[in-house]
Short mmCIF file of C-alpha atoms in Angstrom, two decimals:
data_model
loop_
_atom_site.label_atom_id
_atom_site.label_comp_id
_atom_site.label_asym_id
_atom_site.label_seq_id
_atom_site.Cartn_x
_atom_site.Cartn_y
_atom_site.Cartn_z
CA MET A 1 77.16 45.57 153.05
CA GLY A 2 79.47 46.25 150.04
CA LYS A 3 81.71 43.53 148.84
CA VAL A 4 85.28 43.54 147.52
CA TYR A 5 85.94 41.58 144.36
CA VAL A 6 89.50 40.87 143.27
CA PHE A 7 89.74 39.62 139.63
CA ASP A 8 92.23 36.75 139.17
CA HIS A 9 91.51 36.09 135.47
CA PRO A 10 94.77 35.17 133.71
CA LEU A 11 94.40 37.76 130.93
CA ILE A 12 93.81 40.53 133.50
CA GLN A 13 96.80 39.50 135.58
CA HIS A 14 99.06 39.11 132.55
CA LYS A 15 98.19 42.59 131.31
CA LEU A 16 98.42 44.10 134.77
CA THR A 17 102.07 42.84 135.08
CA HIS A 18 103.04 44.81 131.95
CA ILE A 19 101.17 47.87 133.30
CA ARG A 20 103.21 47.71 136.43
CA ASP A 21 106.51 47.49 134.52
CA GLU A 22 108.43 50.77 134.60
CA GLN A 23 109.74 49.93 131.12
CA THR A 24 106.26 50.06 129.58
CA GLY A 25 105.94 53.28 127.61
CA THR A 26 102.97 55.64 127.35
CA LYS A 27 101.42 54.10 124.21
CA ASP A 28 101.56 50.56 125.52
CA PHE A 29 100.47 51.63 129.02
CA ARG A 30 97.43 53.34 127.66
CA GLU A 31 96.43 50.40 125.37
CA LEU A 32 96.95 47.90 128.28
CA VAL A 33 94.77 49.96 130.65
CA ASP A 34 92.08 50.12 127.91
CA GLU A 35 92.26 46.33 127.44
CA VAL A 36 92.07 45.61 131.20
CA ALA A 37 89.15 47.95 131.59
CA THR A 38 87.33 46.04 128.84
CA LEU A 39 88.00 42.68 130.60
CA MET A 40 86.94 44.09 133.96
CA ALA A 41 83.69 45.44 132.45
CA PHE A 42 82.80 41.92 131.41
CA GLU A 43 83.00 40.87 135.10
CA ILE A 44 81.44 43.90 136.72
CA THR A 45 78.33 43.55 134.52
CA ARG A 46 77.82 39.91 135.38
CA ASP A 47 74.69 40.76 137.48
CA LEU A 48 72.88 42.93 134.94
CA PRO A 49 69.18 42.04 134.73
CA MET A 50 67.93 40.08 131.67
CA GLU A 51 64.57 39.49 129.97
CA GLU A 52 63.39 36.84 127.52
CA ILE A 53 62.29 37.71 124.04
CA ASP A 54 60.85 35.78 121.09
CA LEU A 55 62.94 35.64 117.89
CA LYS A 56 63.28 33.66 114.67
CA THR A 57 66.65 32.20 113.67
CA PRO A 58 67.24 31.03 110.06
CA VAL A 59 66.12 27.58 111.27
CA SER A 60 63.20 28.00 113.71
CA ASN A 61 61.39 30.15 116.25
CA THR A 62 62.99 30.34 119.62
CA LYS A 63 63.49 32.47 122.72
CA GLY A 64 66.61 34.48 123.70
CA LYS A 65 67.80 36.57 126.52
CA VAL A 66 68.69 40.30 126.23
CA LEU A 67 69.63 43.00 128.67
CA SER A 68 66.44 44.44 130.25
CA GLY A 69 67.38 47.99 129.62
CA LYS A 70 68.94 48.93 132.94
CA LYS A 71 70.34 52.40 132.67
CA LEU A 72 74.10 52.65 133.33
CA ALA A 73 76.56 55.51 133.69
CA ILE A 74 80.37 55.35 133.67
CA VAL A 75 81.99 58.15 135.79
CA PRO A 76 85.83 58.56 135.70
CA ILE A 77 87.60 60.43 138.46
CA LEU A 78 89.64 63.03 136.62
CA ARG A 79 92.04 62.75 135.19
CA ALA A 80 93.43 59.20 135.30
CA GLY A 81 90.00 57.61 135.26
CA ILE A 82 89.58 58.77 131.71
CA GLY A 83 91.95 56.06 130.61
CA MET A 84 89.55 53.36 131.54
CA VAL A 85 86.31 54.72 130.01
CA ASP A 86 86.72 53.63 126.35
CA GLY A 87 87.54 50.08 127.41
CA ILE A 88 84.30 49.84 129.36
CA LEU A 89 82.29 51.48 126.57
CA LYS A 90 83.42 48.75 124.27
CA MET A 91 81.29 46.30 126.37
CA ILE A 92 78.43 48.68 127.21
CA PRO A 93 78.24 51.29 124.45
CA ALA A 94 74.82 52.58 125.42
CA ALA A 95 76.10 53.75 128.85
CA LYS A 96 76.21 57.47 129.55
CA VAL A 97 79.51 59.01 130.74
CA GLY A 98 79.79 61.61 133.47
CA HIS A 99 82.89 63.16 135.11
CA VAL A 100 84.01 64.03 138.62
CA GLY A 101 86.97 66.38 139.12
CA LEU A 102 88.86 66.62 142.43
CA TYR A 103 91.95 68.49 143.56
CA ARG A 104 93.84 68.13 146.80
CA ASP A 105 93.79 71.12 149.16
CA PRO A 106 97.51 72.07 149.74
CA GLU A 107 96.84 72.77 153.45
CA THR A 108 94.42 70.12 154.62
CA LEU A 109 95.45 67.58 151.89
CA LYS A 110 91.75 66.65 151.60
CA PRO A 111 90.14 66.25 148.16
CA ILE A 112 87.98 69.13 147.01
CA GLU A 113 85.30 68.85 144.30
CA TYR A 114 85.85 71.20 141.44
CA TYR A 115 83.85 69.67 138.60
CA VAL A 116 80.86 67.34 138.31
CA LYS A 117 78.86 66.65 135.18
CA LEU A 118 76.44 63.69 135.28
CA PRO A 119 73.49 62.40 133.09
CA SER A 120 70.25 64.22 133.92
CA ASP A 121 68.48 61.09 135.10
CA VAL A 122 70.89 60.29 137.93
CA GLU A 123 68.33 58.52 140.15
CA GLU A 124 67.38 56.08 137.43
CA ARG A 125 70.94 54.88 136.70
CA ASP A 126 73.48 52.49 138.21
CA PHE A 127 76.91 54.11 138.32
CA ILE A 128 80.37 52.64 137.73
CA LEU A 129 82.92 55.02 139.21
CA VAL A 130 86.38 54.42 137.77
CA ASP A 131 89.97 55.28 138.76
CA PRO A 132 93.11 53.24 138.01
CA MET A 133 94.25 53.52 141.59
CA LEU A 134 92.79 53.36 145.08
CA ALA A 135 95.45 54.64 147.54
CA THR A 136 94.28 56.39 150.71
CA GLY A 137 90.75 56.31 149.50
CA GLY A 138 90.17 60.03 150.03
CA SER A 139 89.38 60.87 146.39
CA ALA A 140 87.19 57.80 145.96
CA VAL A 141 85.11 58.58 149.08
CA GLU A 142 84.71 62.20 147.96
CA ALA A 143 83.71 61.21 144.43
CA ILE A 144 81.11 58.77 145.90
CA ASN A 145 79.89 61.67 148.05
CA SER A 146 79.48 63.73 144.92
CA LEU A 147 77.38 61.13 143.20
CA LYS A 148 75.20 60.42 146.23
CA LYS A 149 74.55 64.25 146.79
CA ARG A 150 73.05 64.27 143.25
CA GLY A 151 70.82 61.30 143.82
CA ALA A 152 72.81 58.24 142.87
CA LYS A 153 71.69 55.18 144.80
CA ASN A 154 73.59 52.29 143.22
CA ILE A 155 77.36 52.78 142.84
CA LYS A 156 80.21 50.39 142.01
CA PHE A 157 83.81 51.36 142.25
CA LEU A 158 86.23 49.87 139.73
CA CYS A 159 90.06 50.27 139.74
CA LEU A 160 93.15 48.43 138.71
CA VAL A 161 95.32 48.37 141.94
CA ALA A 162 94.24 49.15 145.51
CA ALA A 163 95.97 49.52 148.81
CA PRO A 164 94.28 47.94 151.83
CA GLU A 165 93.99 51.33 153.40
CA GLY A 166 91.99 52.63 150.56
CA VAL A 167 89.58 49.67 150.51
CA GLU A 168 88.96 50.02 154.18
CA GLU A 169 88.29 53.75 153.88
CA ILE A 170 85.52 53.17 151.35
CA LYS A 171 84.08 50.35 153.39
CA LYS A 172 84.06 52.66 156.47
CA GLU A 173 82.45 55.61 154.72
CA HIS A 174 80.27 53.89 152.08
CA ASP A 175 79.47 50.34 153.11
CA ASP A 176 76.89 50.03 150.35
CA VAL A 177 79.48 50.36 147.51
CA ASP A 178 80.91 47.21 145.95
CA ILE A 179 84.67 47.52 145.07
CA TYR A 180 86.07 45.74 142.03
CA ILE A 181 89.86 45.60 141.63
CA ALA A 182 92.47 43.76 139.58
CA ALA A 183 94.93 43.53 142.38
CA LEU A 184 94.98 44.24 146.15
CA ASP A 185 98.51 45.48 146.82
CA GLU A 186 100.63 45.31 149.90
CA LYS A 187 100.44 48.76 151.50
CA LEU A 188 100.92 52.55 151.19
CA ASN A 189 104.49 53.90 151.62
CA GLU A 190 105.32 57.00 153.62
CA LYS A 191 104.50 59.21 150.62
CA GLY A 192 101.06 57.67 150.14
CA TYR A 193 102.01 55.58 147.12
CA ILE A 194 100.71 52.04 146.62
CA VAL A 195 103.41 49.38 146.99
CA PRO A 196 104.24 47.79 144.66
CA GLY A 197 101.73 49.74 142.62
CA LEU A 198 102.31 51.15 139.10
CA GLY A 199 103.54 54.63 139.72
CA ASP A 200 101.46 57.65 138.90
CA ALA A 201 98.69 56.40 136.61
CA GLY A 202 97.77 59.87 135.25
CA ASP A 203 101.41 60.70 134.33
CA ARG A 204 101.94 57.27 132.65
CA LEU A 205 98.65 57.49 130.70
CA PHE A 206 99.28 61.03 129.36
CA GLY A 207 103.06 61.18 129.25
CA THR A 208 103.42 63.89 131.86
CA LYS A 209 105.53 64.32 135.04
#
Protein backbone atom coordinates (compact mmCIF):
# COMPACT_ATOMS: atom_id res chain seq x y z
CA MET A 1 0.00 0.00 0.00
CA GLY A 2 1.41 3.37 -1.03
CA LYS A 3 2.08 5.93 1.67
CA VAL A 4 1.64 9.71 1.78
CA TYR A 5 4.51 11.79 3.12
CA VAL A 6 4.04 15.48 3.96
CA PHE A 7 7.32 17.33 4.48
CA ASP A 8 7.25 19.72 7.41
CA HIS A 9 10.90 20.78 7.26
CA PRO A 10 11.19 24.50 8.16
CA LEU A 11 13.18 25.39 5.05
CA ILE A 12 10.63 23.73 2.77
CA GLN A 13 7.71 25.42 4.51
CA HIS A 14 9.43 28.84 4.48
CA LYS A 15 10.13 28.68 0.76
CA LEU A 16 6.69 27.27 0.00
CA THR A 17 5.10 30.30 1.67
CA HIS A 18 6.92 32.60 -0.76
CA ILE A 19 5.96 30.34 -3.68
CA ARG A 20 2.29 30.75 -2.73
CA ASP A 21 2.53 34.55 -2.48
CA GLU A 22 0.93 36.20 -5.52
CA GLN A 23 3.51 39.00 -5.25
CA THR A 24 6.37 36.59 -6.04
CA GLY A 25 7.55 37.23 -9.61
CA THR A 26 8.56 34.70 -12.25
CA LYS A 27 12.30 34.78 -11.52
CA ASP A 28 11.90 34.27 -7.77
CA PHE A 29 9.11 31.74 -8.24
CA ARG A 30 11.29 29.64 -10.54
CA GLU A 31 14.26 29.79 -8.16
CA LEU A 32 12.13 28.87 -5.15
CA VAL A 33 10.57 25.88 -6.90
CA ASP A 34 14.07 24.73 -7.84
CA GLU A 35 15.26 25.09 -4.24
CA VAL A 36 12.28 23.25 -2.75
CA ALA A 37 12.73 20.44 -5.27
CA THR A 38 16.34 20.06 -4.11
CA LEU A 39 15.26 19.88 -0.47
CA MET A 40 12.51 17.38 -1.26
CA ALA A 41 14.94 15.25 -3.25
CA PHE A 42 17.01 14.91 -0.09
CA GLU A 43 13.98 13.42 1.69
CA ILE A 44 12.64 11.26 -1.14
CA THR A 45 15.99 9.49 -1.55
CA ARG A 46 16.28 8.60 2.14
CA ASP A 47 15.68 4.88 1.44
CA LEU A 48 18.21 4.46 -1.38
CA PRO A 49 20.25 1.26 -0.91
CA MET A 50 23.85 1.58 0.28
CA GLU A 51 26.94 -0.62 0.16
CA GLU A 52 30.17 -0.57 2.15
CA ILE A 53 33.55 -0.02 0.50
CA ASP A 54 37.16 0.11 1.64
CA LEU A 55 39.05 3.38 1.36
CA LYS A 56 42.04 5.21 2.73
CA THR A 57 41.79 8.63 4.34
CA PRO A 58 44.88 10.83 4.80
CA VAL A 59 45.10 9.29 8.28
CA SER A 60 44.21 5.57 8.03
CA ASN A 61 42.37 2.78 6.26
CA THR A 62 38.63 2.67 6.91
CA LYS A 63 35.28 1.70 5.45
CA GLY A 64 32.62 4.00 4.03
CA LYS A 65 29.14 3.79 2.60
CA VAL A 66 28.21 4.70 -0.96
CA LEU A 67 25.08 4.39 -3.04
CA SER A 68 24.81 0.86 -4.38
CA GLY A 69 24.17 1.99 -7.94
CA LYS A 70 20.37 1.87 -8.02
CA LYS A 71 19.21 3.29 -11.35
CA LEU A 72 16.90 6.29 -11.03
CA ALA A 73 14.86 8.32 -13.49
CA ILE A 74 13.13 11.68 -13.02
CA VAL A 75 10.04 12.22 -15.14
CA PRO A 76 8.31 15.63 -15.16
CA ILE A 77 4.73 15.91 -16.33
CA LEU A 78 4.86 18.59 -19.03
CA ARG A 79 5.04 21.42 -18.75
CA ALA A 80 5.12 22.56 -15.11
CA GLY A 81 7.04 19.52 -13.90
CA ILE A 82 10.09 20.77 -15.79
CA GLY A 83 10.54 23.44 -13.12
CA MET A 84 11.42 20.80 -10.52
CA VAL A 85 13.88 18.69 -12.51
CA ASP A 86 17.11 20.69 -12.12
CA GLY A 87 16.62 20.95 -8.36
CA ILE A 88 16.40 17.17 -8.06
CA LEU A 89 19.35 16.61 -10.40
CA LYS A 90 21.53 18.67 -8.07
CA MET A 91 21.15 15.88 -5.53
CA ILE A 92 21.19 12.89 -7.91
CA PRO A 93 23.06 14.07 -11.03
CA ALA A 94 23.42 10.55 -12.44
CA ALA A 95 19.65 10.11 -12.80
CA LYS A 96 18.19 9.92 -16.30
CA VAL A 97 15.37 12.28 -17.27
CA GLY A 98 12.24 11.26 -19.17
CA HIS A 99 9.13 13.26 -20.07
CA VAL A 100 5.39 12.65 -20.12
CA GLY A 101 3.13 15.09 -21.98
CA LEU A 102 -0.63 15.19 -21.41
CA TYR A 103 -3.44 17.45 -22.65
CA ARG A 104 -7.04 17.66 -21.53
CA ASP A 105 -9.71 16.53 -24.00
CA PRO A 106 -12.06 19.53 -24.38
CA GLU A 107 -15.15 17.31 -24.44
CA THR A 108 -14.45 14.62 -21.86
CA LEU A 109 -12.01 16.77 -19.80
CA LYS A 110 -9.89 13.62 -19.36
CA PRO A 111 -6.09 13.77 -19.77
CA ILE A 112 -4.79 12.33 -23.03
CA GLU A 113 -1.19 11.24 -23.55
CA TYR A 114 0.54 13.02 -26.43
CA TYR A 115 4.24 12.53 -25.68
CA VAL A 116 6.30 10.01 -23.74
CA LYS A 117 10.09 9.70 -23.83
CA LEU A 118 11.77 7.46 -21.25
CA PRO A 119 15.18 5.83 -20.69
CA SER A 120 15.54 2.58 -22.63
CA ASP A 121 16.01 0.44 -19.50
CA VAL A 122 12.64 1.28 -17.92
CA GLU A 123 12.22 -2.00 -16.05
CA GLU A 124 15.56 -1.56 -14.26
CA ARG A 125 14.88 1.94 -12.90
CA ASP A 126 13.03 3.51 -10.01
CA PHE A 127 10.98 6.49 -11.21
CA ILE A 128 10.32 9.84 -9.55
CA LEU A 129 7.32 11.42 -11.30
CA VAL A 130 7.18 15.17 -10.64
CA ASP A 131 4.56 17.91 -10.98
CA PRO A 132 4.25 21.01 -8.78
CA MET A 133 0.51 20.46 -8.23
CA LEU A 134 -1.79 17.52 -7.57
CA ALA A 135 -5.36 18.77 -8.04
CA THR A 136 -7.99 16.29 -9.28
CA GLY A 137 -5.34 13.63 -9.77
CA GLY A 138 -6.37 12.90 -13.34
CA SER A 139 -3.07 13.89 -14.96
CA ALA A 140 -0.99 12.15 -12.30
CA VAL A 141 -2.96 8.91 -12.65
CA GLU A 142 -2.65 8.98 -16.44
CA ALA A 143 1.10 9.73 -16.22
CA ILE A 144 1.54 6.76 -13.88
CA ASN A 145 -0.42 4.65 -16.37
CA SER A 146 1.99 5.79 -19.09
CA LEU A 147 5.01 4.69 -17.06
CA LYS A 148 3.52 1.35 -16.06
CA LYS A 149 2.48 0.55 -19.64
CA ARG A 150 6.15 0.81 -20.57
CA GLY A 151 7.37 -1.44 -17.79
CA ALA A 152 7.98 0.82 -14.79
CA LYS A 153 7.50 -1.09 -11.54
CA ASN A 154 8.62 1.29 -8.79
CA ILE A 155 7.19 4.82 -8.99
CA LYS A 156 7.14 7.70 -6.52
CA PHE A 157 5.09 10.85 -7.08
CA LEU A 158 6.56 14.17 -5.92
CA CYS A 159 4.74 17.51 -5.85
CA LEU A 160 4.63 20.80 -3.97
CA VAL A 161 0.94 21.18 -3.08
CA ALA A 162 -1.85 18.63 -3.24
CA ALA A 163 -5.59 18.62 -2.76
CA PRO A 164 -7.09 15.74 -0.75
CA GLU A 165 -9.13 14.77 -3.82
CA GLY A 166 -5.99 14.23 -5.89
CA VAL A 167 -4.26 12.20 -3.19
CA GLU A 168 -7.30 9.93 -2.90
CA GLU A 169 -7.48 9.50 -6.68
CA ILE A 170 -3.89 8.25 -6.88
CA LYS A 171 -4.43 5.97 -3.89
CA LYS A 172 -7.55 4.54 -5.52
CA GLU A 173 -6.01 3.92 -8.94
CA HIS A 174 -2.39 3.17 -7.97
CA ASP A 175 -2.16 2.02 -4.38
CA ASP A 176 1.46 0.95 -4.88
CA VAL A 177 2.71 4.53 -5.49
CA ASP A 178 4.09 6.58 -2.60
CA ILE A 179 3.16 10.27 -2.65
CA TYR A 180 5.56 12.98 -1.42
CA ILE A 181 4.20 16.50 -0.93
CA ALA A 182 5.29 19.76 0.68
CA ALA A 183 1.72 20.68 1.68
CA LEU A 184 -1.67 18.98 1.78
CA ASP A 185 -4.08 21.80 1.08
CA GLU A 186 -7.73 22.27 2.03
CA LYS A 187 -9.74 21.37 -1.07
CA LEU A 188 -10.52 21.99 -4.74
CA ASN A 189 -12.79 24.90 -5.63
CA GLU A 190 -15.61 24.74 -8.18
CA LYS A 191 -13.13 25.38 -11.02
CA GLY A 192 -10.81 22.56 -9.93
CA TYR A 193 -8.12 24.84 -8.47
CA ILE A 194 -6.35 23.89 -5.26
CA VAL A 195 -7.30 26.08 -2.28
CA PRO A 196 -5.28 27.93 -1.05
CA GLY A 197 -2.83 26.56 -3.63
CA LEU A 198 -0.39 28.70 -5.58
CA GLY A 199 -2.23 29.54 -8.78
CA ASP A 200 -1.22 28.01 -12.11
CA ALA A 201 2.29 26.64 -11.60
CA GLY A 202 3.10 26.49 -15.31
CA ASP A 203 2.11 30.09 -15.95
CA ARG A 204 4.02 31.32 -12.92
CA LEU A 205 7.13 29.32 -13.84
CA PHE A 206 7.25 30.43 -17.46
CA GLY A 207 5.66 33.87 -17.27
CA THR A 208 2.63 33.02 -19.39
CA LYS A 209 -1.13 33.41 -18.91
